[in-house]
Coordinates of C-alpha atoms (C1' of nucleotides) in Angstrom, one line a residue:
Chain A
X23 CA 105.9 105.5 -138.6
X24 CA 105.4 101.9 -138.6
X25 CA 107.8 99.9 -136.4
X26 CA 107.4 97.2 -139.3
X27 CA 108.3 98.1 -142.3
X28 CA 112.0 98.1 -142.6
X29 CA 113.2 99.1 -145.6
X30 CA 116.4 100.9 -145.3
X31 CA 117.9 99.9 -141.8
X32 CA 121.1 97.9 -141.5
X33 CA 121.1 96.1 -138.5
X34 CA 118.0 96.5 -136.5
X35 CA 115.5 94.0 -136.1
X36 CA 113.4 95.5 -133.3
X37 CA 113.6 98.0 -130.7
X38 CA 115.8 97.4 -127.5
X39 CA 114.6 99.2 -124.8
X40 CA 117.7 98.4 -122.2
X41 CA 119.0 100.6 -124.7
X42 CA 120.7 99.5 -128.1
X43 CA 122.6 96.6 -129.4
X44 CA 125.9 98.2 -129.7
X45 CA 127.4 96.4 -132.6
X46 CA 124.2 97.3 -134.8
X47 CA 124.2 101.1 -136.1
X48 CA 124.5 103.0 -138.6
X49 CA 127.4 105.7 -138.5
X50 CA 126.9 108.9 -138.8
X51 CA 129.3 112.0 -139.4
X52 CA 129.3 114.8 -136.6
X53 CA 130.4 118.2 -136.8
X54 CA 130.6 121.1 -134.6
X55 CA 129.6 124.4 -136.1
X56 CA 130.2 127.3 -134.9
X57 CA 128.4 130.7 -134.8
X58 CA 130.9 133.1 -133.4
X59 CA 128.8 137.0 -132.9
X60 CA 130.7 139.9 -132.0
X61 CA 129.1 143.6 -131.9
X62 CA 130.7 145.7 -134.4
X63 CA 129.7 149.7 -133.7
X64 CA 125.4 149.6 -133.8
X65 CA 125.5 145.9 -135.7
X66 CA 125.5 142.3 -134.2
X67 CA 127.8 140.0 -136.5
X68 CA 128.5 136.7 -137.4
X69 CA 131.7 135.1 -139.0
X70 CA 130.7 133.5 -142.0
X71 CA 133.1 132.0 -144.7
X72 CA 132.8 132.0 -148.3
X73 CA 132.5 128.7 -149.9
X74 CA 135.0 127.8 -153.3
X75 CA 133.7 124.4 -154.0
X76 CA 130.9 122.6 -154.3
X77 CA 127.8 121.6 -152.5
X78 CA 126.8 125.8 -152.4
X79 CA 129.8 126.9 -154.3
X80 CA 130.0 130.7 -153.3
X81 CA 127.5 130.6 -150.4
X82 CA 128.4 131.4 -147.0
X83 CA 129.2 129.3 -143.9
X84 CA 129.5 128.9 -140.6
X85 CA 133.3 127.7 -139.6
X86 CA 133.5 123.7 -138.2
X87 CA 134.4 120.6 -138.5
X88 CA 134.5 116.9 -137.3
X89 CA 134.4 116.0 -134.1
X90 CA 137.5 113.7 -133.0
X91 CA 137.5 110.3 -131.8
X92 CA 138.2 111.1 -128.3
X93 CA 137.0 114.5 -128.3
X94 CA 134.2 115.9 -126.1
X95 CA 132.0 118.2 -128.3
X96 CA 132.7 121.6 -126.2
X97 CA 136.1 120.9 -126.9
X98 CA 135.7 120.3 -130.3
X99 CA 134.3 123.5 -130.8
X100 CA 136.9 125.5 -128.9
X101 CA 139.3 123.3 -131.2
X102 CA 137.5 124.3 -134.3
X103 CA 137.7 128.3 -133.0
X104 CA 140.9 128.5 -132.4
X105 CA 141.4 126.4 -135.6
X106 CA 139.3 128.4 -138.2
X107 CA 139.6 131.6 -136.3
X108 CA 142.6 131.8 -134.3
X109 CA 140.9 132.7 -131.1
X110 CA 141.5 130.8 -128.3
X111 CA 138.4 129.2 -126.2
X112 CA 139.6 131.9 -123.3
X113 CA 138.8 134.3 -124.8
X114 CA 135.3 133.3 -125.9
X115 CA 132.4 132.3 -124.2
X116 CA 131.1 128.8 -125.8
X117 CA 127.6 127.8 -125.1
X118 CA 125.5 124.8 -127.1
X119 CA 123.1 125.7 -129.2
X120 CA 121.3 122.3 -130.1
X121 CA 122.0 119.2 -132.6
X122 CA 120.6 120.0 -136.1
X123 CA 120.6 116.4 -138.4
X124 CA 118.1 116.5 -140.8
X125 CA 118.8 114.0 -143.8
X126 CA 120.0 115.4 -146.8
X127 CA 121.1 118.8 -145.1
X128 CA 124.5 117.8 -146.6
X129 CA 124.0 116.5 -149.9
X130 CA 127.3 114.6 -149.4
X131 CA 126.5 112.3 -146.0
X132 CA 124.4 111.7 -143.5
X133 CA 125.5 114.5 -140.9
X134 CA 124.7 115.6 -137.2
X135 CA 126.1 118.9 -136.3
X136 CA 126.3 120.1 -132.9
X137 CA 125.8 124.2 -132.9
X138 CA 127.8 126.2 -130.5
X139 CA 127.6 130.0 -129.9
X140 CA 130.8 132.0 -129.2
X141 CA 130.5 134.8 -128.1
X142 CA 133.9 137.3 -128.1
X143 CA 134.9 140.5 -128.0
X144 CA 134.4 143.7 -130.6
X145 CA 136.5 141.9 -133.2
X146 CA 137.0 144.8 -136.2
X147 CA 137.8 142.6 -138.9
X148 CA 137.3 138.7 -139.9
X149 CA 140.2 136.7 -137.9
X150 CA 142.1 134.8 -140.4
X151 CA 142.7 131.2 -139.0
X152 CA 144.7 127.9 -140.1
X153 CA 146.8 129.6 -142.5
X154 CA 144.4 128.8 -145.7
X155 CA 143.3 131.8 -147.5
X156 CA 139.4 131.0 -147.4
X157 CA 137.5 134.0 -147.6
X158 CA 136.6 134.9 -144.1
X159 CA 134.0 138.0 -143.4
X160 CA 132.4 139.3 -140.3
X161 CA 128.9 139.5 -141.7
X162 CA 126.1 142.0 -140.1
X163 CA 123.3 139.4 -139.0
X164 CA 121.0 141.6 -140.6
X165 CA 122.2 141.4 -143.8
X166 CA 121.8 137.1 -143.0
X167 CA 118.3 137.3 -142.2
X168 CA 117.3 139.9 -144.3
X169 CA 118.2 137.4 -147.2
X170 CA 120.7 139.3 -149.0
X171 CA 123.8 136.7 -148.6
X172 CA 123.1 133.0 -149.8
X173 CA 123.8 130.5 -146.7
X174 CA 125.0 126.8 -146.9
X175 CA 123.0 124.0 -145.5
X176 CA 120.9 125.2 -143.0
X177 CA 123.4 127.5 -141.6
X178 CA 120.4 130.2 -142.3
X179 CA 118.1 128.2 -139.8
X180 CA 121.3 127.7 -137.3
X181 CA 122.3 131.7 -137.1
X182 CA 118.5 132.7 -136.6
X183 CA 118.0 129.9 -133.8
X184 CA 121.6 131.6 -132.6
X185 CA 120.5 135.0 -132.6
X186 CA 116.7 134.3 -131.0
X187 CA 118.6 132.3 -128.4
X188 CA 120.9 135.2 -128.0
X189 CA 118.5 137.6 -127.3
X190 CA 116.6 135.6 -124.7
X191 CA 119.4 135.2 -122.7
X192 CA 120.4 138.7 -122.2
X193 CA 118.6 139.4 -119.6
X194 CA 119.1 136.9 -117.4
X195 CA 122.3 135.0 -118.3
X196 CA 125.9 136.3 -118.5
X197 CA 126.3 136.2 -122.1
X198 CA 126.2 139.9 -122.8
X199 CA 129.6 140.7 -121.1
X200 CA 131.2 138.1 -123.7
X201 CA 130.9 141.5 -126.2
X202 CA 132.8 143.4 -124.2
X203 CA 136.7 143.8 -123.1
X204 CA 138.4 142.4 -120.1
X205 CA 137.5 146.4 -118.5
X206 CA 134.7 148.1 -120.3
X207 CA 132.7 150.8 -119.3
X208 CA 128.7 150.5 -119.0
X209 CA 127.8 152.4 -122.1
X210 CA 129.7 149.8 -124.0
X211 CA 127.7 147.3 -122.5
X212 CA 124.6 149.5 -123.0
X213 CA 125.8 149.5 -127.5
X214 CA 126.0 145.7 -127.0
X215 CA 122.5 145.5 -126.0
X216 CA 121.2 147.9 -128.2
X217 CA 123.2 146.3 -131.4
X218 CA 121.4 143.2 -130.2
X219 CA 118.1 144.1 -129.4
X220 CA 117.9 146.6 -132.3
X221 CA 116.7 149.3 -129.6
X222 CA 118.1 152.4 -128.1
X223 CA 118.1 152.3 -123.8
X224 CA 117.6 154.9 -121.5
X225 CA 121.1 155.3 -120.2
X226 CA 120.6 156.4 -116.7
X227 CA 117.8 153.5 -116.0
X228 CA 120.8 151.1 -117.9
X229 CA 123.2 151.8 -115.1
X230 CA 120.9 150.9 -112.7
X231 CA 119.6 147.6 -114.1
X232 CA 123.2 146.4 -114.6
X233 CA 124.7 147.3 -111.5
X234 CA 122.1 145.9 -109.7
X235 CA 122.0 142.6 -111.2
X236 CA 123.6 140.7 -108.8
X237 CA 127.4 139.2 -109.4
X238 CA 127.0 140.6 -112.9
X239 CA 129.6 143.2 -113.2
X240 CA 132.1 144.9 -110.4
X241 CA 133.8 148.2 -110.8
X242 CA 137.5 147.8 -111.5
X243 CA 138.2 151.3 -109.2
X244 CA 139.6 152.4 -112.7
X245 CA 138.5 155.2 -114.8
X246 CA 138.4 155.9 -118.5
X247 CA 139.6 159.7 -119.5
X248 CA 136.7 161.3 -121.3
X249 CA 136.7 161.8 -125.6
X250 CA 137.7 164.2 -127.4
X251 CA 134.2 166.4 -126.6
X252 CA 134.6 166.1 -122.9
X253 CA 132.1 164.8 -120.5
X254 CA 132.5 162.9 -117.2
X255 CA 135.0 160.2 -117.1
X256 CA 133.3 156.8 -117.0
X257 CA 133.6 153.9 -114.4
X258 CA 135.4 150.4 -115.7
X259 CA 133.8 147.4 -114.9
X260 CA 134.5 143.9 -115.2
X261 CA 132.6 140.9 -115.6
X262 CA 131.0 138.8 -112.2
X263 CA 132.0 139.6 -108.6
X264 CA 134.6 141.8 -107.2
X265 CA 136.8 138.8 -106.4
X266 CA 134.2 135.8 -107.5
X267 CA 134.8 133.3 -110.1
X268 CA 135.9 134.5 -113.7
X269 CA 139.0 137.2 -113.9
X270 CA 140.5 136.2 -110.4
Chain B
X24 CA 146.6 123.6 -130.2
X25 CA 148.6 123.9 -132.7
X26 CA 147.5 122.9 -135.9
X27 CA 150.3 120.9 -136.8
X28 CA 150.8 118.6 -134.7
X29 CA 148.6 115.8 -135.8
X30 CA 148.6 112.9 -132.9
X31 CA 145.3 111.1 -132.4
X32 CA 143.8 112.5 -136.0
X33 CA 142.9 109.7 -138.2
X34 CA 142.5 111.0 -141.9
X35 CA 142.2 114.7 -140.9
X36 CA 145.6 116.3 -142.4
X37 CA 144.5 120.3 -141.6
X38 CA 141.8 122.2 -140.7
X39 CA 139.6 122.9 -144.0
X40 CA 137.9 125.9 -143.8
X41 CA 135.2 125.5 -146.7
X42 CA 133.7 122.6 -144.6
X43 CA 135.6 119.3 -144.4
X44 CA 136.3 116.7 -146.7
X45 CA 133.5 114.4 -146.6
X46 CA 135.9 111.5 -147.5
X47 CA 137.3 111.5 -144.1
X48 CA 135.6 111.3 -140.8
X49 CA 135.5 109.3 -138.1
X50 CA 132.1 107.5 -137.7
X51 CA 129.7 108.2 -134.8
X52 CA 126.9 106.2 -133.2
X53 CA 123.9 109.0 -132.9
X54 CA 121.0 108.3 -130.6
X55 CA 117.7 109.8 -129.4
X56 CA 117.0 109.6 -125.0
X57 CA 113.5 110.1 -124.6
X58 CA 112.8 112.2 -121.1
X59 CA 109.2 111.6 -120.8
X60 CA 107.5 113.9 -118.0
X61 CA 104.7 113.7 -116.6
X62 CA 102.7 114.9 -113.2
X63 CA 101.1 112.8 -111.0
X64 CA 99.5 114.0 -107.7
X65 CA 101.8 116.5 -106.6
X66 CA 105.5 114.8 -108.3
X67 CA 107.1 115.4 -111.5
X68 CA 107.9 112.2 -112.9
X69 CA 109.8 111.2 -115.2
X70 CA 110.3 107.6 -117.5
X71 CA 113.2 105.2 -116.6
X72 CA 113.7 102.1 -117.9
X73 CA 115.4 99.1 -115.2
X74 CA 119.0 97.7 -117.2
X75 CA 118.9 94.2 -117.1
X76 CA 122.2 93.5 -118.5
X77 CA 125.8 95.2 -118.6
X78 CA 127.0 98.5 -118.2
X79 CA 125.4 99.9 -115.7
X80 CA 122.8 96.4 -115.4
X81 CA 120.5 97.6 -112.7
X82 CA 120.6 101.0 -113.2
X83 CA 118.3 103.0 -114.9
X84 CA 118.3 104.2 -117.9
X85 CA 116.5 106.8 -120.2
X86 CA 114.5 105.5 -123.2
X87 CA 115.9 105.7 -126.2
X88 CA 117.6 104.5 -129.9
X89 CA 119.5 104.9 -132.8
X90 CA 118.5 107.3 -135.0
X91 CA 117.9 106.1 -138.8
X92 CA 119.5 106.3 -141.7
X93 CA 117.0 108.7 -143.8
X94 CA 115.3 110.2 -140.3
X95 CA 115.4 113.8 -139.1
X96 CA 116.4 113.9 -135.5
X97 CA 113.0 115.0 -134.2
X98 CA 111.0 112.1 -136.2
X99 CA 113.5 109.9 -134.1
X100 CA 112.6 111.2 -131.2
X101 CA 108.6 110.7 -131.6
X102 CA 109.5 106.9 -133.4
X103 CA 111.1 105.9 -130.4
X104 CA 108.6 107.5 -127.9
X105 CA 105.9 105.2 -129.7
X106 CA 108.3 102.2 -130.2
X107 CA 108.9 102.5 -126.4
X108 CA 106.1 103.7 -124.9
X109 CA 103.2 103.0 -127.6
X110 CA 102.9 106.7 -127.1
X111 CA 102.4 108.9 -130.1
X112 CA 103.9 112.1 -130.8
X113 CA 100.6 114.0 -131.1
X114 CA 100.0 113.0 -127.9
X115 CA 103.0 114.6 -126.2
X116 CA 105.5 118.0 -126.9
X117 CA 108.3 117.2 -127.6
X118 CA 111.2 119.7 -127.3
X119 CA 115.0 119.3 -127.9
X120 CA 117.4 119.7 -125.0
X121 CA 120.6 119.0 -126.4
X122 CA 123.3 116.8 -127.8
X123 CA 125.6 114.9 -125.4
X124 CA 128.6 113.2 -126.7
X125 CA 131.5 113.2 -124.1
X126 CA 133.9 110.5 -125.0
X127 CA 133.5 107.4 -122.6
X128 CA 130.0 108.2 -121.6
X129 CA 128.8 104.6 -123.1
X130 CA 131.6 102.2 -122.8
X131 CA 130.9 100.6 -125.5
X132 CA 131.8 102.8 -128.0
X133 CA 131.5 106.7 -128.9
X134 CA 127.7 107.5 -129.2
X135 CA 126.5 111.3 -129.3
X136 CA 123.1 111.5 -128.3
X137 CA 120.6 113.9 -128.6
X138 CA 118.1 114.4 -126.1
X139 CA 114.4 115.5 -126.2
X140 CA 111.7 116.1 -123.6
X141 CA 108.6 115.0 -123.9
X142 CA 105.8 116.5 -122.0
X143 CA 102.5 114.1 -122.0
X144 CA 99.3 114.8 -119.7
X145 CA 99.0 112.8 -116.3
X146 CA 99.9 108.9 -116.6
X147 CA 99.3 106.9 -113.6
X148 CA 101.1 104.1 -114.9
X149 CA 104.5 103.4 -116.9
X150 CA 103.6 102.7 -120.2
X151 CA 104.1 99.2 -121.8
X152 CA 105.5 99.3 -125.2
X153 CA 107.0 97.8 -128.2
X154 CA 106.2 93.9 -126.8
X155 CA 108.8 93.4 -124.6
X156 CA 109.1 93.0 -120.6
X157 CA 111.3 95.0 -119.8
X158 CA 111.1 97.3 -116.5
X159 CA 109.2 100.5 -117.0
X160 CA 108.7 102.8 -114.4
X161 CA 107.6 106.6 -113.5
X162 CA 109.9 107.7 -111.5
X163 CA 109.6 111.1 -109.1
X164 CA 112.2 113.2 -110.6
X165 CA 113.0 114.1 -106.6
X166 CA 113.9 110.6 -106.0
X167 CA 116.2 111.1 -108.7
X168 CA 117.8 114.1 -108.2
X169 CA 118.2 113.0 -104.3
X170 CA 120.6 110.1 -105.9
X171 CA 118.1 107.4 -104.2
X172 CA 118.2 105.9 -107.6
X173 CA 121.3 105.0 -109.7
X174 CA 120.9 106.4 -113.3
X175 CA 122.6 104.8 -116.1
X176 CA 125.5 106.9 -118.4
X177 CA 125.3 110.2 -118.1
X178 CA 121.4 110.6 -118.1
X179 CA 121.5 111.9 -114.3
X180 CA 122.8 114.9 -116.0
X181 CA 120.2 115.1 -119.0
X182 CA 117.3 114.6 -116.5
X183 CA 118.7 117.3 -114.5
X184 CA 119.0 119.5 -117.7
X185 CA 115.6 118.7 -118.9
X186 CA 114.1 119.6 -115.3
X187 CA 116.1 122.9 -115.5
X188 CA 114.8 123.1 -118.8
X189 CA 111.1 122.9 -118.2
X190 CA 110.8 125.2 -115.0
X191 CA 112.6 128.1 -117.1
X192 CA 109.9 127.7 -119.4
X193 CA 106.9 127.3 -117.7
X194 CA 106.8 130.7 -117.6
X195 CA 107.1 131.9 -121.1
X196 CA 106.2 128.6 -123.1
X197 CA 103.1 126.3 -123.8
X198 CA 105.1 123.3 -122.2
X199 CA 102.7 123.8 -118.8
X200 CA 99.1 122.9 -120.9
X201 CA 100.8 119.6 -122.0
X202 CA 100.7 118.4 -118.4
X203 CA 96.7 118.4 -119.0
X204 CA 94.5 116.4 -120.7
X205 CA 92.6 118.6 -123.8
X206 CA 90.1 119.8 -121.6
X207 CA 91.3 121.0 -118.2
X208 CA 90.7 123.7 -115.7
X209 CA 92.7 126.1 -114.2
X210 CA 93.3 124.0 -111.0
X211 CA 94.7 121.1 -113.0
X212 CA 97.1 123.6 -114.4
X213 CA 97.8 125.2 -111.1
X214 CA 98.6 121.6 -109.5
X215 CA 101.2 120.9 -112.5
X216 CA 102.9 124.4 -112.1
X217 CA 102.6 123.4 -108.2
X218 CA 104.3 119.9 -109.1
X219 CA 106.9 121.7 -111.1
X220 CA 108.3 124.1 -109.0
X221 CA 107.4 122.5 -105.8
X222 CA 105.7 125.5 -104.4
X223 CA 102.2 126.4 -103.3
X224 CA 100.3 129.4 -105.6
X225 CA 97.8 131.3 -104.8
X226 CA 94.8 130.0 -106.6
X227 CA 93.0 133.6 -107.2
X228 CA 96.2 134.9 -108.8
X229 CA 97.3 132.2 -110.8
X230 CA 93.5 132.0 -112.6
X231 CA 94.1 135.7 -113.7
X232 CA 98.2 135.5 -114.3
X233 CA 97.2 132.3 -117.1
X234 CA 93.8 134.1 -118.3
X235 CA 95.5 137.6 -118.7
X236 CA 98.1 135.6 -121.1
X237 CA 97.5 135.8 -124.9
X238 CA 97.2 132.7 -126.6
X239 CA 97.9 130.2 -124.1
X240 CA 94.4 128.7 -122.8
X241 CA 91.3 129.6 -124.1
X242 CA 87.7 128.9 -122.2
X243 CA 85.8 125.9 -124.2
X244 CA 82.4 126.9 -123.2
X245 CA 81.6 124.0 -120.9
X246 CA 82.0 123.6 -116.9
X247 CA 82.4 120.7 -114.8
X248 CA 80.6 119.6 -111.7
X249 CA 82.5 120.3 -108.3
X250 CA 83.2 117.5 -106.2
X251 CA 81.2 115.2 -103.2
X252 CA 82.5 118.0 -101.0
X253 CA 80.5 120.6 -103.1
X254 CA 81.9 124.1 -104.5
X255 CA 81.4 126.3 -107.4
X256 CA 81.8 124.7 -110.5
X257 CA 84.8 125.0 -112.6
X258 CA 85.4 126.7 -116.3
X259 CA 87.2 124.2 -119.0
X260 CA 89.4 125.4 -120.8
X261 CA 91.9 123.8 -123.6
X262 CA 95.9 125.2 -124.8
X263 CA 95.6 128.1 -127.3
X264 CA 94.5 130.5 -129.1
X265 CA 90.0 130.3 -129.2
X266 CA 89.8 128.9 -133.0
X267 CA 93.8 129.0 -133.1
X268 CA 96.6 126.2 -134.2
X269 CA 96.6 123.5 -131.8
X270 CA 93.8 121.6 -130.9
X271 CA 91.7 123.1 -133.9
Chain C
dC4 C1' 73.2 127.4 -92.7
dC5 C1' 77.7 125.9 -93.3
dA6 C1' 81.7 124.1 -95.8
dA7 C1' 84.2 124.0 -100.0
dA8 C1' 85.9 125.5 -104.3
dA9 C1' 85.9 129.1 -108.2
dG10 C1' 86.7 133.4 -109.2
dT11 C1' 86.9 138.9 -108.3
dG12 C1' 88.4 143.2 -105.9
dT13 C1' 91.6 145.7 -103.2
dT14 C1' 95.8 147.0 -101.4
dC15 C1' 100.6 147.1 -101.1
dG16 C1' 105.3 147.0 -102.6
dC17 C1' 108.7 146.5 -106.0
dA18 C1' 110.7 147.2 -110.4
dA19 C1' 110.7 149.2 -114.9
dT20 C1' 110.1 153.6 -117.4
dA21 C1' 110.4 158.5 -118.4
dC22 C1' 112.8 162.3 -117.7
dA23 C1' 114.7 166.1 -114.9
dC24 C1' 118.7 167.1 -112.7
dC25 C1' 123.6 167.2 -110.9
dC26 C1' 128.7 165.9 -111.7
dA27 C1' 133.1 166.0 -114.0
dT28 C1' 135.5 166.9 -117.8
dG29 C1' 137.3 169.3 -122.6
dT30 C1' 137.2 173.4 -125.5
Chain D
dA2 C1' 130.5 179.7 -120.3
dC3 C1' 129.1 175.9 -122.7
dA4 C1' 128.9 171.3 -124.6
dT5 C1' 129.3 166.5 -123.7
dG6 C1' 128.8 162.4 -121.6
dG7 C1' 128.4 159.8 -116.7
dG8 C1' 125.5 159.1 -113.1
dT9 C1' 121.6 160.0 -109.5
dG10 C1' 116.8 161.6 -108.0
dT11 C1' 112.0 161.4 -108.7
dA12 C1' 107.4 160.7 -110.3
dT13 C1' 104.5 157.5 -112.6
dT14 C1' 102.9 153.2 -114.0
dG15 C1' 102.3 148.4 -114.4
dC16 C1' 102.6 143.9 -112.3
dG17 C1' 102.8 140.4 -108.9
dA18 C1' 102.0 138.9 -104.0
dA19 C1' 98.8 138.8 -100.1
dC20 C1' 94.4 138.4 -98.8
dA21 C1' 89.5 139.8 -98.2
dC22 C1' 85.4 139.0 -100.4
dT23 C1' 81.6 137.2 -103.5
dT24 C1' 79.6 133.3 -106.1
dT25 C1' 77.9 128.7 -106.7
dT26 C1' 77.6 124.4 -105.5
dG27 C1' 76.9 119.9 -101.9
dG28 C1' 75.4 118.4 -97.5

DNA sequence: CCAAAAGTGTTCGCAATACACCCATGT
DNA sequence: ACATGGGTGTATTGCGAACACTTTTGG
């Protein structure tokens, strides 16, 4: 707390407001992590990967990795999807999360990771990435939080912050299309909500809320052919405005 | 995008899904920019500090340092508030906006930083701190945003985010009561929303919108006297719950 | 008594909810 | 015909905006 005791810095000798002296600090590792959700039938999931080596041999966590030296960090994390995962930054919709670097988080260094959210389409089955053979597993975020899988690091504290973050935006940012298809009909969109908010919706007052929403979602002019039990074919929509910004 | 080819990667052979080898990284310079808000009159300020010396010498700059070498990213944040500004952290909020680290954005060399807001009630003047002379001053965030002023780096941007920040949640967070000193009333309150969001409220509704609120002001029992111009006297109130966590 | 500021009541319109109802299809 | 799912109409309710009004002070 006290500006005067310095026990364990380098280079400092007092503070600098203009700033810093650039030739005295102490380095630091940063990552990118990321949390990539998809909704998978009523569940929200995250991809998690199973650890073989020690620190938290056999506990799950979130795919990364360093940061380059000339790398900005939203590229980084597309890099580190499309590394780990195989899916290109197109096709998901990044979107910072916050910098977690609390000593000792990685036994091994002194590390700042920078979260991202990625947010992509009803994936079925883990994406395998790099060409390792890393255990990989789309993990229901229920099953996180409810404590029955063992996370690395804080990874725990990074998917809840992810989720609760997640959940505030759906009603008034963009992120909830990220779940869905190119085209997708509104009661998809209406099982994405409800996998995330853990609710059921009143279909008919969905419709409304959705297509109302301003530069939110635009009919296609396509239509879907009903199931197998009949019913009335459904609208496809696309993300933002009929012609605006996004799927040109 | 392909994982192979390797260009500008120092010691980072392939992507390594169980983490990353903690042998290899490229180091990073991580720092903590203070935006310290505050309202005065009917302005949003905000903290800047006058460069006197190269990049950007004459511009202004955020406060803000290295973080340490056994320091969580938070205690950073409030360390350098009180180096900086001889302000304590229990006398401010201090919330986490995000991490910036675009390569280039300090010419110096590559620096992530990881910036916080910190919400303190009314200063009329720029705090003095840590013994130095250096140019402190509470800047209207208007004259800021209308590019009258030259900001230093890319802390144009982080004041913009941190603005964007704080009006999204004065409606659903306690930032607003950290505008006001411990005991305030309702028009103190109403003047910082006011200041905020640049808008005029309607007094009667605003007292029952933050009254009908659970948990965010409570009355403290005593009243003030109105002013030379008479008028009912007001109710104080203070943030929180009656006997809740917070000003205890 | 009048001005000023705090706080309450009253009305109106909008938006969210509940739910009935019609539409288009398969069997 | 009936079941199934898509979509609209309608009544109710709760909340915020606008503003009139009451309360409590100073001059």
């Amino acid at each position: 707390m006290n500006k005067n005791d310095s026990l364990a810095e380098p280079h400092r000798p007092e503070p600098r407001p203009e700033g810093y002296d650039p030739r005295s600090f102490t380095p630091f590792a940063v990552t990118v992590d990321i949390v990539l959700m998809t909704v998978v039938g009523h569940a929200l999931k995250v991809l998690l990967i199973q650890r073989g080596q020690p620190p938290y041999e056999g506990a799950w966590a979130l795919p990364g990795g360093f940061v380059q030296p000339e790398e900005d960090l939203a590229d980084a994390a597309a890099r580190e999807l499309a590394e780990e995962t195989g899916i290109e930054a197109d096709r998901a919709r990044l979107l910072q999360l916050g910098a977690y670097g609390r000593p000792g988080r990685d036994p091994r260094m002194r590390v700042v990771t920078v979260a991202y959210g990625a947010v992509v389409a009803r994936l079925e089955q883990a994406p395998r990435g790099g060409g390792d053979a890393a255990h990989a597993e789309l993990v229901a975020v229920a099953d996180v939080q409810s404590d029955r899988l063992r996370l690395a690091f804080d990874h725990r504290l990074i998917v809840d912050d992810a989720v609760a973050r997640l959940r505030s935006e759906l009603d008034t940012g963009d992120v909830a299309t990220g779940f869905c298809p190119p085209e997708f009909t509104i009661r998809e969109l209406r099982e994405v909500y409800e996998a995330i908010l853990q609710t059921e919706l009143d279909s008919g007052n969905f419709i409304r809320k959705v297509t109302r929403r301003d530069g939110f979602i635009s009919p296609t002019g396509g239509r879907v052919a009903p199931g197998d039990r009949g019913g009335r074919p459904a609208t496809l929509w696309r993300a933002g405005d009929p012609e605006g910004p996004g799927e040109g």
